[in-house]
């Protein structure tokens, strides 16, 4: 297990949307610190331990449970490799628009809009 983490913040949609997004990332990063569960929350966060060199997952066939009910803004933060792998994985699993990125010395942040 690595000391490197990937933080995913989800804004919009319901708890089922958040769970579908987290499931898409589990193939690359494993289980998060806990599944999104709060029905009343408007912003949800999941933290994953990131492997040293994460690779984007191929998108599994979509099922009815993977269709989003509303647009969700997803912000991913972590190492450049982890952010890139997460962004690619989500873009393969959902219809996504890249809403920008910011880079620091050793960390990157990217925002995606995932739409139904």
GROMACS .gro file of N, CA and C in nm, residues 78-81 102-109:
model
   36
   78UNK      N    1  -0.429   1.471  -0.645
   78UNK     CA    2  -0.328   1.375  -0.605
   78UNK      C    3  -0.205   1.392  -0.692
   79UNK      N    4  -0.125   1.285  -0.702
   79UNK     CA    5  -0.006   1.292  -0.786
   79UNK      C    6  -0.049   1.307  -0.932
   80UNK      N    7   0.037   1.361  -1.017
   80UNK     CA    8   0.000   1.373  -1.158
   80UNK      C    9  -0.043   1.240  -1.219
   81UNK      N   10   0.025   1.129  -1.186
   81UNK     CA   11  -0.010   0.999  -1.241
   81UNK      C   12  -0.148   0.953  -1.193
  102UNK      N   13  -0.514   2.222  -1.251
  102UNK     CA   14  -0.414   2.306  -1.186
  102UNK      C   15  -0.302   2.215  -1.138
  103UNK      N   16  -0.180   2.262  -1.153
  103UNK     CA   17  -0.065   2.181  -1.113
  103UNK      C   18   0.018   2.253  -1.008
  104UNK      N   19   0.067   2.175  -0.913
  104UNK     CA   20   0.162   2.224  -0.815
  104UNK      C   21   0.293   2.152  -0.836
  105UNK      N   22   0.385   2.163  -0.742
  105UNK     CA   23   0.514   2.097  -0.755
  105UNK      C   24   0.501   1.946  -0.763
  106UNK      N   25   0.419   1.888  -0.676
  106UNK     CA   26   0.408   1.742  -0.673
  106UNK      C   27   0.264   1.694  -0.670
  107UNK      N   28   0.171   1.783  -0.690
  107UNK     CA   29   0.031   1.745  -0.686
  107UNK      C   30  -0.043   1.814  -0.800
  108UNK      N   31  -0.148   1.748  -0.845
  108UNK     CA   32  -0.229   1.802  -0.953
  108UNK      C   33  -0.375   1.795  -0.912
  109UNK      N   34  -0.454   1.883  -0.971
  109UNK     CA   35  -0.598   1.883  -0.951
  109UNK      C   36  -0.664   1.896  -1.087
   0.00000   0.00000   0.00000
